[in-house]
mmCIF file of C-alpha atoms and ligand atoms in Angstrom:
data_model
loop_
_atom_site.group_PDB
_atom_site.id
_atom_site.type_symbol
_atom_site.label_atom_id
_atom_site.label_comp_id
_atom_site.label_asym_id
_atom_site.label_seq_id
_atom_site.Cartn_x
_atom_site.Cartn_y
_atom_site.Cartn_z
ATOM 1 C CA MET U 101 92.257 166.739 75.060
ATOM 2 C CA GLY U 102 90.474 166.180 78.366
ATOM 3 C CA PHE U 103 91.877 166.693 81.851
ATOM 4 C CA ASN U 104 93.045 163.209 82.811
ATOM 5 C CA VAL U 105 93.252 161.739 86.299
ATOM 6 C CA ALA U 106 94.871 158.288 86.512
ATOM 7 C CA ILE U 107 94.249 156.167 89.594
ATOM 8 C CA ASP U 108 96.180 152.930 89.833
ATOM 9 C CA GLY U 109 96.602 150.427 92.614
ATOM 10 C CA PRO U 110 95.999 146.858 93.738
ATOM 11 C CA ALA U 111 92.635 145.095 94.041
ATOM 12 C CA GLY U 112 90.486 146.379 96.885
ATOM 13 C CA ALA U 113 92.394 149.622 97.564
ATOM 14 C CA GLY U 114 89.210 151.652 97.023
ATOM 15 C CA LYS U 115 90.030 152.937 93.528
ATOM 16 C CA SER U 116 86.554 152.585 92.061
ATOM 17 C CA THR U 117 84.754 154.038 95.101
ATOM 18 C CA VAL U 118 87.029 157.071 95.133
ATOM 19 C CA ALA U 119 87.069 157.494 91.335
ATOM 20 C CA LYS U 120 83.268 157.344 91.152
ATOM 21 C CA LEU U 121 82.788 159.964 93.878
ATOM 22 C CA ILE U 122 85.433 162.333 92.504
ATOM 23 C CA SER U 123 84.173 162.126 88.924
ATOM 24 C CA LYS U 124 80.589 162.765 89.998
ATOM 25 C CA GLU U 125 81.548 165.772 92.116
ATOM 26 C CA MET U 126 83.771 167.299 89.463
ATOM 27 C CA GLY U 127 81.712 166.477 86.379
ATOM 28 C CA PHE U 128 84.287 164.072 84.962
ATOM 29 C CA ILE U 129 83.575 160.738 83.305
ATOM 30 C CA TYR U 130 84.550 157.694 85.350
ATOM 31 C CA VAL U 131 86.317 155.024 83.305
ATOM 32 C CA ASP U 132 86.654 151.660 85.039
ATOM 33 C CA THR U 133 89.248 149.802 82.944
ATOM 34 C CA GLY U 134 89.055 146.694 85.146
ATOM 35 C CA ALA U 135 85.464 146.311 83.920
ATOM 36 C CA MET U 136 86.755 146.194 80.329
ATOM 37 C CA PHE U 137 89.151 143.354 81.212
ATOM 38 C CA ARG U 138 86.297 141.647 83.004
ATOM 39 C CA ALA U 139 84.184 141.824 79.821
ATOM 40 C CA ILE U 140 86.946 140.028 77.937
ATOM 41 C CA ALA U 141 87.076 137.501 80.783
ATOM 42 C CA ILE U 142 83.370 136.792 80.254
ATOM 43 C CA TYR U 143 84.054 136.050 76.585
ATOM 44 C CA PHE U 144 86.936 133.735 77.577
ATOM 45 C CA LEU U 145 84.804 131.898 80.147
ATOM 46 C CA ARG U 146 81.878 131.465 77.768
ATOM 47 C CA ASN U 147 84.065 130.259 74.923
ATOM 48 C CA ASP U 148 86.531 128.162 76.939
ATOM 49 C CA VAL U 149 89.502 130.271 75.891
ATOM 50 C CA CYS U 150 92.586 129.364 77.920
ATOM 51 C CA PRO U 151 94.203 132.667 79.003
ATOM 52 C CA GLU U 152 97.632 131.025 79.180
ATOM 53 C CA ASP U 153 97.426 129.970 75.490
ATOM 54 C CA GLY U 154 98.862 132.963 73.607
ATOM 55 C CA ALA U 155 97.663 131.933 70.145
ATOM 56 C CA ALA U 156 94.144 131.187 71.418
ATOM 57 C CA CYS U 157 94.009 134.608 73.130
ATOM 58 C CA GLU U 158 95.089 136.371 69.964
ATOM 59 C CA GLU U 159 92.522 134.505 67.883
ATOM 60 C CA ALA U 160 89.756 135.193 70.421
ATOM 61 C CA CYS U 161 90.575 138.917 70.539
ATOM 62 C CA LYS U 162 89.802 139.180 66.814
ATOM 63 C CA ASN U 163 86.198 138.303 67.692
ATOM 64 C CA ILE U 164 85.871 140.636 70.668
ATOM 65 C CA ASP U 165 84.474 144.129 70.537
ATOM 66 C CA VAL U 166 84.290 145.997 73.855
ATOM 67 C CA GLY U 167 82.407 149.281 74.003
ATOM 68 C CA ILE U 168 81.475 151.713 76.755
ATOM 69 C CA VAL U 169 78.263 153.708 77.082
ATOM 70 C CA TYR U 170 76.963 155.797 79.964
ATOM 71 C CA ASP U 171 73.511 155.412 81.503
ATOM 72 C CA ASN U 172 72.782 158.278 83.915
ATOM 73 C CA GLY U 173 76.520 158.663 84.434
ATOM 74 C CA ALA U 174 77.040 154.954 85.182
ATOM 75 C CA GLN U 175 79.475 153.100 82.935
ATOM 76 C CA GLN U 176 77.936 150.234 80.983
ATOM 77 C CA VAL U 177 80.194 147.699 79.300
ATOM 78 C CA ILE U 178 79.069 146.290 75.991
ATOM 79 C CA LEU U 179 80.581 142.991 74.809
ATOM 80 C CA ASN U 180 79.828 142.259 71.159
ATOM 81 C CA GLY U 181 76.583 144.218 71.373
ATOM 82 C CA GLU U 182 75.458 142.749 74.730
ATOM 83 C CA ASN U 183 75.360 144.801 77.936
ATOM 84 C CA VAL U 184 77.326 142.588 80.371
ATOM 85 C CA THR U 185 77.654 145.155 83.189
ATOM 86 C CA GLY U 186 75.591 143.097 85.658
ATOM 87 C CA GLN U 187 77.795 140.026 85.190
ATOM 88 C CA LEU U 188 81.213 141.559 85.793
ATOM 89 C CA ARG U 189 81.710 141.545 89.538
ATOM 90 C CA THR U 190 82.192 137.907 90.498
ATOM 91 C CA GLN U 191 85.329 136.294 91.880
ATOM 92 C CA GLU U 192 85.460 133.923 88.866
ATOM 93 C CA VAL U 193 85.329 136.807 86.381
ATOM 94 C CA GLY U 194 87.900 138.829 88.391
ATOM 95 C CA ASP U 195 90.368 135.932 88.437
ATOM 96 C CA MET U 196 89.917 135.279 84.724
ATOM 97 C CA ALA U 197 90.400 139.011 84.037
ATOM 98 C CA SER U 198 93.664 138.979 85.982
ATOM 99 C CA ARG U 199 94.897 135.896 84.066
ATOM 100 C CA ALA U 200 93.771 137.197 80.657
ATOM 101 C CA SER U 201 95.249 140.656 81.240
ATOM 102 C CA VAL U 202 98.760 139.148 81.135
ATOM 103 C CA ASN U 203 98.338 138.645 77.371
ATOM 104 C CA PRO U 204 99.490 141.562 75.152
ATOM 105 C CA ALA U 205 96.715 140.995 72.563
ATOM 106 C CA VAL U 206 94.123 141.355 75.329
ATOM 107 C CA ARG U 207 95.709 144.603 76.521
ATOM 108 C CA ASN U 208 95.965 145.992 72.973
ATOM 109 C CA THR U 209 92.292 145.244 72.338
ATOM 110 C CA LEU U 210 91.443 147.810 75.037
ATOM 111 C CA LEU U 211 94.232 150.362 74.784
ATOM 112 C CA GLU U 212 92.846 152.517 71.968
ATOM 113 C CA LEU U 213 89.357 152.635 73.510
ATOM 114 C CA GLN U 214 90.872 153.783 76.822
ATOM 115 C CA ARG U 215 92.976 156.484 75.156
ATOM 116 C CA LYS U 216 90.097 157.699 73.004
ATOM 117 C CA LEU U 217 87.870 158.188 76.071
ATOM 118 C CA ALA U 218 90.632 160.231 77.713
ATOM 119 C CA ARG U 219 91.247 162.335 74.603
ATOM 120 C CA GLU U 220 87.606 163.256 74.248
ATOM 121 C CA ASN U 221 86.567 163.733 77.887
ATOM 122 C CA ASP U 222 87.699 164.881 81.306
ATOM 123 C CA VAL U 223 88.195 161.482 82.928
ATOM 124 C CA VAL U 224 89.043 159.776 86.157
ATOM 125 C CA MET U 225 90.356 156.436 84.903
ATOM 126 C CA ASP U 226 91.241 153.629 87.270
ATOM 127 C CA GLY U 227 93.195 150.440 86.677
ATOM 128 C CA ARG U 228 96.682 149.006 87.011
ATOM 129 C CA ASP U 229 98.701 150.650 84.221
ATOM 130 C CA ILE U 230 96.900 153.933 83.588
ATOM 131 C CA GLY U 231 99.670 156.253 84.813
ATOM 132 C CA THR U 232 102.479 154.092 83.429
ATOM 133 C CA VAL U 233 101.196 152.972 80.005
ATOM 134 C CA VAL U 234 97.694 154.101 79.024
ATOM 135 C CA LEU U 235 97.913 157.806 79.920
ATOM 136 C CA PRO U 236 101.586 158.599 80.587
ATOM 137 C CA ASN U 237 100.827 162.333 80.261
ATOM 138 C CA ALA U 238 97.869 162.383 82.658
ATOM 139 C CA GLU U 239 97.627 165.706 84.518
ATOM 140 C CA LEU U 240 97.335 163.881 87.845
ATOM 141 C CA LYS U 241 98.439 160.374 88.768
ATOM 142 C CA VAL U 242 97.521 158.743 92.049
ATOM 143 C CA TYR U 243 98.702 155.374 93.316
ATOM 144 C CA LEU U 244 96.125 154.196 95.816
ATOM 145 C CA THR U 245 97.075 151.333 98.070
ATOM 146 C CA ALA U 246 96.459 149.699 101.449
ATOM 147 C CA SER U 247 97.794 146.614 103.226
ATOM 148 C CA SER U 248 96.424 143.264 102.068
ATOM 149 C CA ARG U 249 94.821 142.733 105.499
ATOM 150 C CA VAL U 250 92.899 145.998 105.389
ATOM 151 C CA ARG U 251 91.816 145.361 101.798
ATOM 152 C CA ALA U 252 90.632 141.874 102.750
ATOM 153 C CA GLU U 253 88.691 143.277 105.730
ATOM 154 C CA ARG U 254 86.975 145.775 103.432
ATOM 155 C CA ARG U 255 86.124 143.079 100.880
ATOM 156 C CA VAL U 256 84.666 140.776 103.570
ATOM 157 C CA GLY U 257 82.608 143.738 104.875
ATOM 158 C CA GLU U 258 81.250 144.494 101.393
ATOM 159 C CA LEU U 259 80.270 140.864 100.900
ATOM 160 C CA LYS U 260 78.616 140.753 104.330
ATOM 161 C CA GLU U 261 76.445 143.711 103.331
ATOM 162 C CA LYS U 262 75.268 141.638 100.387
ATOM 163 C CA GLY U 263 74.495 138.747 102.756
ATOM 164 C CA ILE U 264 77.538 136.704 101.699
ATOM 165 C CA GLU U 265 79.851 135.256 104.369
ATOM 166 C CA ALA U 266 83.553 135.151 103.425
ATOM 167 C CA ASP U 267 86.604 134.005 105.366
ATOM 168 C CA LEU U 268 89.091 136.781 106.075
ATOM 169 C CA ASP U 269 92.243 134.650 105.679
ATOM 170 C CA VAL U 270 91.039 133.078 102.416
ATOM 171 C CA THR U 271 90.061 136.504 101.052
ATOM 172 C CA GLU U 272 93.467 137.938 101.975
ATOM 173 C CA LYS U 273 95.213 134.997 100.286
ATOM 174 C CA GLU U 274 93.206 135.608 97.075
ATOM 175 C CA ILE U 275 94.099 139.298 97.184
ATOM 176 C CA ILE U 276 97.803 138.540 97.608
ATOM 177 C CA GLU U 277 97.700 136.062 94.701
ATOM 178 C CA ARG U 278 96.046 138.629 92.444
ATOM 179 C CA ASP U 279 98.593 141.300 93.477
ATOM 180 C CA MET U 280 101.469 138.948 92.642
ATOM 181 C CA ARG U 281 100.095 138.227 89.172
ATOM 182 C CA ASP U 282 99.237 141.862 88.414
ATOM 183 C CA MET U 283 102.618 143.141 89.664
ATOM 184 C CA ASN U 284 104.850 140.508 88.109
ATOM 185 C CA ARG U 285 103.513 140.150 84.586
ATOM 186 C CA GLU U 286 105.801 141.166 81.745
ATOM 187 C CA VAL U 287 103.488 143.604 79.976
ATOM 188 C CA ALA U 288 102.214 146.697 81.790
ATOM 189 C CA PRO U 289 102.609 145.369 85.350
ATOM 190 C CA LEU U 290 100.996 147.142 88.262
ATOM 191 C CA LYS U 291 103.478 149.639 89.655
ATOM 192 C CA GLN U 292 103.547 153.196 90.859
ATOM 193 C CA ALA U 293 104.455 155.646 88.075
ATOM 194 C CA ASP U 294 107.502 157.794 88.920
ATOM 195 C CA ASP U 295 105.348 160.924 88.971
ATOM 196 C CA ALA U 296 102.355 159.405 90.792
ATOM 197 C CA ILE U 297 101.337 160.523 94.261
ATOM 198 C CA LEU U 298 101.195 157.650 96.738
ATOM 199 C CA VAL U 299 98.067 157.526 98.885
ATOM 200 C CA ASP U 300 98.035 154.782 101.517
ATOM 201 C CA THR U 301 94.440 154.322 102.648
ATOM 202 C CA ASP U 302 95.095 151.986 105.598
ATOM 203 C CA LYS U 303 94.214 154.672 108.086
ATOM 204 C CA MET U 304 92.223 157.008 105.849
ATOM 205 C CA GLY U 305 88.470 157.117 105.326
ATOM 206 C CA ILE U 306 86.918 157.559 101.882
ATOM 207 C CA ASP U 307 86.043 161.213 102.563
ATOM 208 C CA GLU U 308 89.609 162.023 103.521
ATOM 209 C CA VAL U 309 90.989 160.342 100.384
ATOM 210 C CA CYS U 310 88.470 162.146 98.160
ATOM 211 C CA THR U 311 89.284 165.536 99.708
ATOM 212 C CA ALA U 312 93.010 164.981 99.157
ATOM 213 C CA ILE U 313 92.517 164.042 95.495
ATOM 214 C CA ARG U 314 89.986 166.801 94.865
ATOM 215 C CA ASN U 315 92.462 169.364 96.199
ATOM 216 C CA LEU U 316 95.186 167.999 93.936
ATOM 217 C CA ILE U 317 92.907 168.270 90.900
ATOM 218 C CA LYS U 318 91.988 171.873 91.768
ATOM 219 C CA GLU U 319 95.648 172.747 92.267
ATOM 220 C CA ARG U 320 96.671 171.313 88.888
ATOM 221 C CA ARG U 321 93.706 172.615 86.966
ATOM 222 C CA GLY U 322 94.336 176.147 88.190
HETATM 223 O O1 DC S 437 90.140 146.388 89.008
HETATM 224 P P1 DC S 437 89.513 145.010 88.733
HETATM 225 O O2 DC S 437 89.521 144.103 89.921
HETATM 226 O O3 DC S 437 88.150 145.129 88.130
HETATM 227 O O4 DC S 437 90.460 144.358 87.603
HETATM 228 C C1 DC S 437 90.362 143.012 87.215
HETATM 229 C C2 DC S 437 91.694 142.568 86.613
HETATM 230 O O5 DC S 437 91.909 143.208 85.361
HETATM 231 C C3 DC S 437 92.922 142.892 87.431
HETATM 232 O O6 DC S 437 93.222 141.865 88.367
HETATM 233 C C4 DC S 437 94.015 143.031 86.408
HETATM 234 C C5 DC S 437 93.297 143.481 85.177
HETATM 235 N N1 DC S 437 93.489 144.906 84.888
HETATM 236 C C6 DC S 437 94.638 145.273 84.228
HETATM 237 O O7 DC S 437 95.473 144.420 83.955
HETATM 238 N N2 DC S 437 94.835 146.565 83.861
HETATM 239 C C7 DC S 437 93.932 147.510 84.166
HETATM 240 N N3 DC S 437 94.160 148.775 83.777
HETATM 241 C C8 DC S 437 92.751 147.171 84.886
HETATM 242 C C9 DC S 437 92.570 145.845 85.255
#
């Protein structure tokens, strides 16, 4: 059994940035579960699967195989034998992932893969339901959050760096919509686990957040 760190929280809270840095520093594997849902979203988009049609989702999941490999420490997501890592991070794919992730068959398709990675490795795993459902016995659970405004500002900044202009109000509205869906679905909604440590990153820089989490890991690992 590996040492498991679960990081949950809403879109844009900084989970992946923090999880990547921590795992690299501490020699853990970083498992980005959102990327797995995004891979399923790619299959749905390509095959016109309606995520609100339960039977269609179930049928589609029978034809989906998601795998994870690591290339120089970077997670690569394999969808039915194809490396789709470069196609995951678009708004369209993110929205489809959020819609598809409401379906229990979609979640079950990924659950065993997520648990197997955590059994076999020391992991920092980020997502929405890691501390509550996927790894309820994780040695450390962190709930990372920030206000929707701050998360939208960060997202607009990231896009600007890539040369893409985005409107702050529109971006914040999209973030709030995604939060609502992720927090209010019936199966494995986004919520803070009872034993998770809340870290609000509104006024914290990445370094500060990483130091806090690193210290918690050291404390618990002994
Ligand atoms: O973290 P992300 O933006 O890559 O995630 C995309 C969507 O996938 C997110 O809006 C909800 C879903 N998701 C989930 O339901 N459970 C997870 N553990 C991770 C992501």
